[in-house]
């Protein structure tokens, strides 16, 4: 019935895979599509260096699955308790953000996708190679809003990754059915425990996605 479908562009419907649980279907659309759209917009090529800040969350855990066959070198940044998990998923390098500022290591990247957006424009510039770009997904609202005006430094650019609602759901389903992608679900909560789910989410210790079941 209706529960077998999720929204797609222009009010169309996209059928979830029969092999996909409802929890996995709920965990996929926004974070998974942001990862897919970031991968596509980043135009990643073999041999490039890519960094994901917030690699242990929803976008980061989807991105590595989409990008790990691209031939790019992937670096994931997150808390210490998530590093083992993201390393096992395919990140080549991992950084504990509490110990190391990735914009001050001397490394430069062709693409940075930042789910936290806590650095300054100059810090991003320092961490980008010539021709590189940084895509902001979430975090500091003032930084995100000003990125379209202040975010260009020569041939380096800091900009906002604009979420295109449900664009790419069919491709996500194909990746899932091919065994190339699986949502990482940290925990599930019944609807009656939604406040506790949000408290858990707010602590920032979750890996992947937190799902509320109905």
Coordinates of N, CA and C in Angstrom, one line a residue:
X1 N 0.8 -1.2 0.0 CA 0.0 0.0 0.0 C 0.9 1.2 0.0
X2 N 0.3 2.3 0.5 CA 1.0 3.6 0.5 C 2.3 3.6 1.2
X3 N 2.4 2.7 2.3 CA 3.6 2.7 3.1 C 4.8 2.1 2.3
X4 N 4.5 1.5 1.2 CA 5.6 0.9 0.4 C 6.3 2.0 -0.5
X5 N 5.8 3.2 -0.4 CA 6.4 4.3 -1.3 C 7.0 5.4 -0.4
X6 N 7.9 6.1 -1.0 CA 8.4 7.3 -0.5 C 8.3 8.4 -1.5
X7 N 8.3 9.7 -1.1 CA 8.1 10.8 -2.0 C 9.3 10.9 -3.0
X8 N 9.0 11.4 -4.2 CA 10.0 11.6 -5.2 C 9.8 13.0 -5.8
X9 N 10.6 13.5 -6.7 CA 10.4 14.8 -7.3 C 9.1 15.0 -7.9
X10 N 8.6 16.2 -7.9 CA 7.3 16.6 -8.5 C 6.2 15.7 -8.1
X11 N 6.2 15.4 -6.8 CA 5.1 14.7 -6.2 C 4.9 13.3 -6.8
X12 N 5.9 12.7 -7.5 CA 5.8 11.4 -8.0 C 6.1 10.4 -6.8
X13 N 6.0 9.2 -7.1 CA 6.3 8.2 -6.0 C 7.4 7.3 -6.5
X14 N 8.3 6.9 -5.6 CA 9.3 5.9 -5.9 C 9.2 4.7 -4.9
X15 N 9.1 3.6 -5.5 CA 8.9 2.4 -4.7 C 10.2 2.0 -4.0
X16 N 10.1 1.7 -2.7 CA 11.3 1.2 -2.0 C 11.6 -0.2 -2.4
X17 N 12.8 -0.6 -2.3 CA 13.2 -2.0 -2.6 C 12.4 -2.9 -1.6
X18 N 12.0 -4.1 -2.2 CA 11.4 -5.1 -1.3 C 12.3 -5.7 -0.3
X19 N 13.6 -5.5 -0.6 CA 14.7 -6.0 0.3 C 15.0 -5.0 1.4
X20 N 14.4 -3.8 1.3 CA 14.7 -2.7 2.2 C 13.7 -2.7 3.3
X21 N 14.1 -2.7 4.6 CA 13.1 -2.5 5.7 C 12.6 -1.1 5.7
X22 N 11.5 -0.9 6.4 CA 10.9 0.4 6.5 C 11.8 1.3 7.3
X23 N 12.5 0.8 8.3 CA 13.5 1.6 9.0 C 14.6 2.1 8.0
X24 N 15.1 1.2 7.2 CA 16.1 1.6 6.2 C 15.6 2.6 5.2
X25 N 14.4 2.4 4.8 CA 13.7 3.4 3.9 C 13.6 4.8 4.5
X26 N 13.2 4.8 5.8 CA 13.1 6.1 6.5 C 14.5 6.7 6.7
X27 N 15.5 6.0 6.8 CA 16.9 6.5 7.1 C 17.6 7.0 5.8
X28 N 17.0 6.7 4.7 CA 17.7 7.0 3.4 C 17.6 8.3 2.8
X29 N 16.3 8.8 2.6 CA 16.1 10.0 1.7 C 17.0 11.2 1.9
X30 N 16.9 11.9 3.0 CA 17.6 13.2 3.1 C 19.2 13.0 3.2
X31 N 19.6 12.3 4.2 CA 21.1 12.1 4.4 C 21.7 11.4 3.2
X32 N 21.0 10.4 2.7 CA 21.6 9.6 1.5 C 21.6 10.5 0.3
X33 N 20.6 11.2 0.1 CA 20.6 12.1 -1.1 C 21.5 13.2 -1.1
X34 N 21.7 13.8 0.1 CA 22.7 14.8 0.3 C 24.1 14.3 -0.1
X35 N 24.4 13.1 0.4 CA 25.6 12.4 0.1 C 25.8 12.2 -1.4
X36 N 24.7 11.7 -2.1 CA 24.7 11.4 -3.5 C 24.9 12.7 -4.3
X37 N 24.1 13.8 -3.9 CA 24.2 15.0 -4.6 C 25.5 15.7 -4.4
X38 N 26.1 15.6 -3.2 CA 27.5 16.1 -2.9 C 28.5 15.4 -3.8
X39 N 28.4 14.1 -3.9 CA 29.3 13.3 -4.7 C 29.2 13.8 -6.2
X40 N 28.0 14.0 -6.7 CA 27.8 14.4 -8.0 C 28.3 15.8 -8.3
X41 N 28.0 16.7 -7.4 CA 28.4 18.1 -7.5 C 29.9 18.3 -7.4
X42 N 30.5 17.4 -6.5 CA 32.0 17.5 -6.3 C 32.8 17.0 -7.5
X43 N 32.1 16.3 -8.4 CA 32.8 15.8 -9.6 C 34.1 15.1 -9.3
X44 N 34.0 14.2 -8.4 CA 35.2 13.5 -7.9 C 35.9 12.6 -8.9
X45 N 37.2 12.7 -9.0 CA 38.0 12.0 -10.0 C 39.0 11.1 -9.2
X46 N 39.5 10.1 -9.9 CA 40.5 9.2 -9.4 C 41.7 10.0 -9.0
X47 N 42.3 9.7 -7.8 CA 43.5 10.4 -7.3 C 43.2 11.6 -6.5
X48 N 42.0 12.1 -6.5 CA 41.7 13.4 -5.8 C 41.6 13.0 -4.3
X49 N 41.8 14.1 -3.5 CA 41.7 14.0 -2.0 C 40.4 14.6 -1.6
X50 N 39.6 13.8 -0.8 CA 38.3 14.3 -0.4 C 38.2 14.1 1.1
X51 N 37.7 15.2 1.8 CA 37.5 15.1 3.3 C 36.0 15.3 3.6
X52 N 35.5 14.5 4.5 CA 34.1 14.7 5.1 C 34.2 15.0 6.5
X53 N 33.8 16.2 6.9 CA 33.7 16.5 8.3 C 32.3 16.2 8.9
X54 N 32.3 15.3 9.9 CA 31.1 14.7 10.4 C 30.9 13.4 9.7
X55 N 31.9 12.6 9.5 CA 31.9 11.4 8.7 C 31.1 10.3 9.3
X56 N 30.9 10.4 10.6 CA 30.2 9.3 11.3 C 28.7 9.4 11.4
X57 N 28.2 10.5 10.8 CA 26.7 10.8 10.8 C 26.1 10.2 9.6
X58 N 24.8 10.7 9.3 CA 24.1 10.1 8.2 C 24.7 10.4 6.9
X59 N 25.0 11.7 6.6 CA 25.6 12.0 5.3 C 27.0 11.3 5.1
X60 N 27.8 11.4 6.1 CA 29.1 10.8 6.0 C 29.2 9.3 5.8
X61 N 28.3 8.6 6.4 CA 28.2 7.1 6.3 C 27.6 6.7 4.9
X62 N 26.8 7.5 4.4 CA 26.3 7.3 3.0 C 27.4 7.6 2.0
X63 N 28.0 8.8 2.2 CA 29.0 9.3 1.2 C 30.1 8.3 1.0
X64 N 30.7 7.7 2.0 CA 31.8 6.8 1.8 C 31.4 5.6 1.0
X65 N 30.1 5.1 1.2 CA 29.7 4.0 0.4 C 29.5 4.3 -1.1
X66 N 29.1 5.6 -1.3 CA 28.9 6.0 -2.7 C 30.2 6.3 -3.4
X67 N 31.2 6.8 -2.6 CA 32.4 7.3 -3.2 C 33.6 6.3 -3.1
X68 N 33.5 5.3 -2.4 CA 34.7 4.5 -2.1 C 35.2 3.7 -3.4
X69 N 34.4 3.6 -4.4 CA 34.9 3.0 -5.7 C 35.4 4.0 -6.7
X70 N 35.4 5.3 -6.3 CA 35.7 6.4 -7.2 C 37.2 6.5 -7.5
X71 N 38.1 5.9 -6.6 CA 39.5 6.0 -6.8 C 40.0 7.3 -6.0
X72 N 39.2 8.0 -5.4 CA 39.6 9.2 -4.6 C 40.1 8.7 -3.2
X73 N 41.0 9.5 -2.6 CA 41.5 9.2 -1.2 C 40.5 9.9 -0.3
X74 N 39.9 9.2 0.6 CA 38.8 9.7 1.5 C 39.3 9.8 2.9
X75 N 39.1 11.0 3.5 CA 39.5 11.3 4.9 C 38.2 11.6 5.6
X76 N 38.0 11.0 6.8 CA 36.8 11.2 7.6 C 37.2 11.8 8.9
X77 N 36.4 12.9 9.3 CA 36.7 13.6 10.5 C 35.5 13.4 11.4
X78 N 35.7 13.0 12.7 CA 34.6 12.9 13.7 C 35.2 12.7 15.1
X79 N 34.3 12.3 16.0 CA 34.7 12.0 17.3 C 35.4 10.7 17.4
X80 N 36.2 10.5 18.4 CA 37.1 9.3 18.6 C 36.2 8.1 18.6
X81 N 35.0 8.1 19.2 CA 34.3 6.9 19.3 C 33.7 6.4 18.0
X82 N 33.8 7.2 17.0 CA 33.2 6.9 15.7 C 34.3 6.5 14.7
X83 N 35.6 6.7 15.0 CA 36.6 6.6 14.0 C 36.8 5.1 13.6
X84 N 36.7 4.2 14.5 CA 36.9 2.8 14.1 C 35.8 2.4 13.1
X85 N 34.6 2.8 13.3 CA 33.5 2.5 12.5 C 33.7 3.1 11.1
X86 N 34.0 4.4 11.0 CA 34.1 5.0 9.7 C 35.3 4.4 8.9
X87 N 36.4 4.1 9.6 CA 37.6 3.5 9.0 C 37.2 2.1 8.4
X88 N 36.4 1.4 9.0 CA 36.0 0.1 8.5 C 35.0 0.2 7.3
X89 N 34.4 1.3 7.2 CA 33.5 1.5 6.0 C 34.2 1.9 4.8
X90 N 35.5 2.3 4.9 CA 36.2 2.6 3.6 C 37.0 4.0 3.6
X91 N 36.9 4.7 4.7 CA 37.7 5.9 4.7 C 39.2 5.5 4.9
X92 N 40.0 6.2 4.1 CA 41.4 5.8 4.1 C 42.2 6.4 5.3
X93 N 41.8 7.6 5.6 CA 42.4 8.3 6.8 C 41.2 8.8 7.7
X94 N 41.5 8.8 9.0 CA 40.5 9.3 9.9 C 41.1 10.3 10.9
X95 N 40.4 11.3 11.3 CA 40.9 12.4 12.1 C 39.9 12.6 13.3
X96 N 40.4 12.6 14.5 CA 39.7 13.0 15.7 C 39.7 14.5 15.8
X97 N 38.5 15.1 15.6 CA 38.5 16.6 15.5 C 38.8 17.2 16.8
X98 N 38.6 16.5 17.9 CA 38.9 17.0 19.2 C 40.4 17.2 19.5
X99 N 41.2 16.4 18.7 CA 42.7 16.5 18.8 C 43.4 17.2 17.7
X100 N 42.7 17.2 16.5 CA 43.4 17.8 15.3 C 42.4 18.6 14.5
X101 N 42.9 19.8 14.2 CA 42.1 20.7 13.3 C 42.5 20.4 11.9
X102 N 41.6 19.8 11.1 CA 42.0 19.4 9.7 C 42.4 20.5 8.8
X103 N 42.1 21.7 9.2 CA 42.5 22.9 8.3 C 43.9 23.3 8.7
X104 N 44.6 22.7 9.7 CA 45.9 23.1 10.1 C 46.9 22.0 10.0
X105 N 46.6 20.9 9.3 CA 47.5 19.8 9.2 C 48.5 19.9 8.1
X106 N 48.3 20.9 7.2 CA 49.2 21.0 6.0 C 48.6 20.3 4.8
X107 N 47.7 19.4 5.0 CA 47.0 18.6 3.9 C 46.1 19.6 3.2
X108 N 46.0 19.4 1.9 CA 45.0 20.1 1.1 C 44.1 19.1 0.3
X109 N 42.9 19.5 0.1 CA 41.9 18.6 -0.5 C 41.2 19.2 -1.7
X110 N 40.8 18.4 -2.6 CA 40.1 18.8 -3.8 C 38.6 19.1 -3.5
X111 N 38.1 18.3 -2.5 CA 36.7 18.5 -2.1 C 36.6 18.3 -0.6
X112 N 35.9 19.3 0.1 CA 35.6 19.1 1.5 C 34.1 19.2 1.6
X113 N 33.4 18.2 2.2 CA 32.0 18.3 2.5 C 31.9 18.5 4.1
X114 N 31.4 19.6 4.5 CA 31.4 19.9 5.9 C 29.9 19.9 6.5
X115 N 29.6 18.9 7.3 CA 28.3 18.8 7.9 C 28.2 19.6 9.2
X116 N 29.3 20.2 9.6 CA 29.3 20.9 10.9 C 29.5 22.5 10.6
X117 N 30.3 22.8 9.7 CA 30.5 24.2 9.2 C 30.9 25.1 10.4
X118 N 32.0 24.8 11.1 CA 32.4 25.5 12.2 C 33.7 26.3 11.9
X119 N 34.2 26.2 10.7 CA 35.5 26.9 10.4 C 35.2 28.2 9.7
X120 N 36.2 29.0 9.6 CA 36.1 30.3 8.9 C 36.4 30.0 7.4
X121 N 36.0 31.0 6.6 CA 36.3 30.9 5.1 C 37.8 30.8 4.9
X122 N 38.6 31.5 5.6 CA 40.1 31.5 5.5 C 40.6 30.1 5.8
X123 N 40.0 29.5 6.8 CA 40.5 28.1 7.2 C 40.2 27.1 6.1
X124 N 39.0 27.2 5.5 CA 38.7 26.4 4.4 C 39.6 26.6 3.2
X125 N 39.9 27.9 2.9 CA 40.8 28.2 1.9 C 42.2 27.5 2.1
X126 N 42.7 27.6 3.3 CA 43.9 27.0 3.7 C 44.0 25.5 3.4
X127 N 42.8 24.8 3.6 CA 42.7 23.4 3.4 C 42.4 22.9 2.0
X128 N 42.2 23.8 1.1 CA 41.8 23.4 -0.3 C 42.9 23.6 -1.2
X129 N 43.0 22.6 -2.2 CA 44.0 22.7 -3.3 C 43.5 23.8 -4.3
X130 N 44.4 24.3 -5.1 CA 43.9 25.2 -6.2 C 42.8 24.4 -7.0
X131 N 41.7 25.1 -7.3 CA 40.6 24.5 -8.0 C 39.7 23.7 -7.1
X132 N 40.0 23.6 -5.8 CA 39.2 22.8 -4.9 C 37.9 23.6 -4.4
X133 N 37.0 22.8 -3.9 CA 35.8 23.4 -3.4 C 35.3 22.8 -2.0
X134 N 34.7 23.6 -1.2 CA 34.1 23.1 0.0 C 32.6 23.3 0.0
X135 N 31.9 22.2 0.2 CA 30.4 22.3 0.2 C 29.9 22.2 1.7
X136 N 29.2 23.2 2.1 CA 28.6 23.3 3.5 C 27.3 22.6 3.5
X137 N 27.0 21.7 4.4 CA 25.8 21.0 4.5 C 24.9 21.5 5.7
X138 N 25.6 21.7 6.8 CA 24.8 22.1 8.0 C 25.8 22.7 9.0
X139 N 25.2 23.3 10.1 CA 26.1 23.9 11.1 C 25.8 25.4 11.3
X140 N 26.9 26.2 11.2 CA 26.8 27.6 11.4 C 26.0 28.3 10.4
X141 N 24.8 28.8 10.8 CA 23.8 29.4 9.9 C 24.4 30.6 9.2
X142 N 25.1 31.5 10.0 CA 25.6 32.7 9.4 C 26.6 32.4 8.4
X143 N 27.5 31.4 8.6 CA 28.5 31.0 7.6 C 27.8 30.5 6.4
X144 N 26.8 29.7 6.5 CA 26.1 29.1 5.4 C 25.5 30.2 4.5
X145 N 24.8 31.1 5.2 CA 24.1 32.2 4.5 C 25.0 33.1 3.7
X146 N 26.2 33.3 4.3 CA 27.2 34.2 3.6 C 28.1 33.6 2.6
X147 N 28.0 32.2 2.5 CA 28.9 31.5 1.6 C 28.7 31.9 0.2
X148 N 27.5 32.2 -0.2 CA 27.3 32.5 -1.6 C 27.9 33.9 -2.0
X149 N 28.1 34.7 -1.0 CA 28.6 36.1 -1.2 C 30.1 36.1 -1.0
X150 N 30.6 35.5 0.0 CA 32.0 35.6 0.5 C 32.9 34.4 0.2
X151 N 32.3 33.4 -0.4 CA 33.0 32.1 -0.4 C 33.9 31.8 -1.5
X152 N 34.3 32.8 -2.3 CA 35.2 32.5 -3.4 C 36.6 33.1 -3.2
X153 N 37.6 32.3 -3.3 CA 39.0 32.7 -3.1 C 39.8 32.3 -4.3
X154 N 39.9 33.2 -5.3 CA 40.5 32.8 -6.5 C 39.8 31.7 -7.1
X155 N 40.5 30.6 -7.4 CA 39.9 29.4 -8.0 C 39.5 28.4 -6.9
X156 N 39.5 28.8 -5.7 CA 38.9 27.9 -4.6 C 37.5 28.5 -4.2
X157 N 36.6 27.6 -3.8 CA 35.3 28.1 -3.6 C 34.7 27.4 -2.4
X158 N 34.0 28.1 -1.5 CA 33.2 27.6 -0.4 C 31.8 27.9 -0.7
X159 N 30.9 26.9 -0.8 CA 29.5 27.2 -1.1 C 28.6 26.2 -0.4
X160 N 27.3 26.5 -0.5 CA 26.2 25.7 0.1 C 25.8 24.5 -0.8
X161 N 25.7 23.3 -0.2 CA 25.2 22.2 -0.9 C 23.7 22.3 -0.8
X162 N 23.0 22.7 -1.8 CA 21.6 22.9 -1.8 C 20.9 21.5 -2.0
X163 N 20.1 21.1 -1.0 CA 19.4 19.8 -1.1 C 18.3 19.9 -2.1
X164 N 18.3 19.0 -3.1 CA 17.3 18.9 -4.1 C 16.4 17.7 -3.7
X165 N 15.2 18.1 -3.2 CA 14.3 17.1 -2.5 C 14.1 15.9 -3.3
X166 N 14.5 14.7 -2.7 CA 14.2 13.4 -3.3 C 14.7 13.1 -4.6
X167 N 15.6 14.0 -5.1 CA 16.3 13.7 -6.4 C 17.3 12.7 -6.3
X168 N 17.1 11.6 -6.9 CA 18.1 10.5 -6.9 C 17.7 9.3 -6.1
X169 N 16.4 9.2 -5.7 CA 15.9 8.1 -4.9 C 16.0 6.8 -5.7
X170 N 15.7 6.8 -7.0 CA 15.8 5.6 -7.8 C 17.3 5.0 -7.8
X171 N 18.2 6.0 -7.9 CA 19.6 5.6 -7.9 C 20.0 5.0 -6.6
X172 N 19.5 5.6 -5.5 CA 19.8 5.0 -4.2 C 19.3 3.6 -4.0
X173 N 18.1 3.4 -4.6 CA 17.5 2.0 -4.5 C 18.3 1.0 -5.3
X174 N 18.8 1.5 -6.5 CA 19.7 0.6 -7.3 C 21.0 0.2 -6.5
X175 N 21.6 1.2 -5.9 CA 22.8 1.0 -5.1 C 22.5 0.0 -4.0
X176 N 21.4 0.1 -3.3 CA 21.0 -0.7 -2.2 C 20.8 -2.2 -2.7
X177 N 20.1 -2.3 -3.8 CA 19.8 -3.7 -4.4 C 21.1 -4.3 -4.9
X178 N 22.1 -3.5 -5.3 CA 23.3 -4.1 -5.8 C 24.3 -4.4 -4.7
X179 N 23.8 -4.2 -3.5 CA 24.7 -4.5 -2.3 C 25.8 -3.5 -2.1
X180 N 25.7 -2.3 -2.7 CA 26.8 -1.3 -2.6 C 26.5 -0.2 -1.5
X181 N 25.3 -0.3 -1.0 CA 24.9 0.8 0.0 C 23.9 0.2 1.0
X182 N 24.1 0.5 2.2 CA 23.2 0.1 3.3 C 23.2 1.2 4.4
X183 N 22.0 1.7 4.7 CA 21.9 2.7 5.7 C 22.5 2.2 7.0
X184 N 23.3 3.1 7.7 CA 23.8 2.8 9.1 C 22.8 3.3 10.1
X185 N 22.1 2.4 10.8 CA 21.1 2.9 11.8 C 21.7 2.7 13.2
X186 N 21.8 3.7 13.9 CA 22.4 3.7 15.2 C 21.4 3.1 16.2
X187 N 20.1 3.5 16.1 CA 19.1 3.0 17.1 C 17.7 3.4 16.5
X188 N 16.7 2.7 17.0 CA 15.3 3.0 16.7 C 14.6 3.2 18.0
X189 N 13.6 4.1 17.9 CA 12.7 4.4 19.0 C 11.3 4.4 18.6
X190 N 10.4 3.8 19.4 CA 8.9 4.0 19.1 C 8.5 5.4 19.2
X191 N 7.4 5.8 18.5 CA 7.0 7.1 18.5 C 6.7 7.7 19.9
X192 N 6.3 6.8 20.8 CA 6.1 7.3 22.2 C 7.3 7.7 22.9
X193 N 8.5 7.3 22.4 CA 9.8 7.7 23.0 C 10.5 8.7 22.1
X194 N 9.8 9.5 21.3 CA 10.4 10.5 20.4 C 11.3 11.5 21.2
X195 N 10.8 12.0 22.3 CA 11.7 12.9 23.1 C 13.0 12.3 23.4
X196 N 13.0 11.1 23.8 CA 14.3 10.4 24.1 C 15.2 10.3 22.9
X197 N 14.5 10.0 21.8 CA 15.3 9.9 20.5 C 16.0 11.2 20.2
X198 N 15.3 12.3 20.4 CA 15.9 13.6 20.1 C 17.0 14.0 21.1
X199 N 16.8 13.5 22.4 CA 17.9 13.7 23.4 C 19.1 13.0 23.0
X200 N 18.9 11.7 22.5 CA 20.1 10.9 22.1 C 20.7 11.6 20.9
X201 N 19.9 12.1 19.9 CA 20.5 12.7 18.8 C 21.3 14.0 19.1
X202 N 20.7 14.7 20.1 CA 21.3 16.0 20.5 C 22.7 15.8 21.1
X203 N 23.0 14.6 21.7 CA 24.3 14.4 22.3 C 25.4 14.2 21.3
X204 N 25.0 13.9 20.0 CA 26.0 13.8 19.0 C 26.8 12.6 19.0
X205 N 26.4 11.6 19.8 CA 27.2 10.3 19.9 C 26.7 9.2 18.9
X206 N 25.6 9.5 18.3 CA 25.1 8.5 17.4 C 25.9 8.2 16.1
X207 N 25.8 7.0 15.6 CA 26.5 6.7 14.4 C 25.5 6.4 13.3
X208 N 25.6 7.1 12.2 CA 24.6 7.0 11.1 C 23.3 7.7 11.4
X209 N 22.2 7.0 11.5 CA 20.9 7.6 11.6 C 20.2 7.1 12.9
X210 N 19.3 8.0 13.4 CA 18.4 7.6 14.5 C 17.0 7.6 13.9
X211 N 16.3 6.5 14.1 CA 15.0 6.3 13.4 C 13.9 6.2 14.4
X212 N 12.8 6.8 14.2 CA 11.6 6.7 15.0 C 10.6 5.8 14.2
X213 N 10.1 4.7 14.9 CA 9.2 3.8 14.2 C 7.8 4.2 14.6
X214 N 6.9 4.0 13.6 CA 5.4 4.3 13.9 C 4.7 3.0 13.8

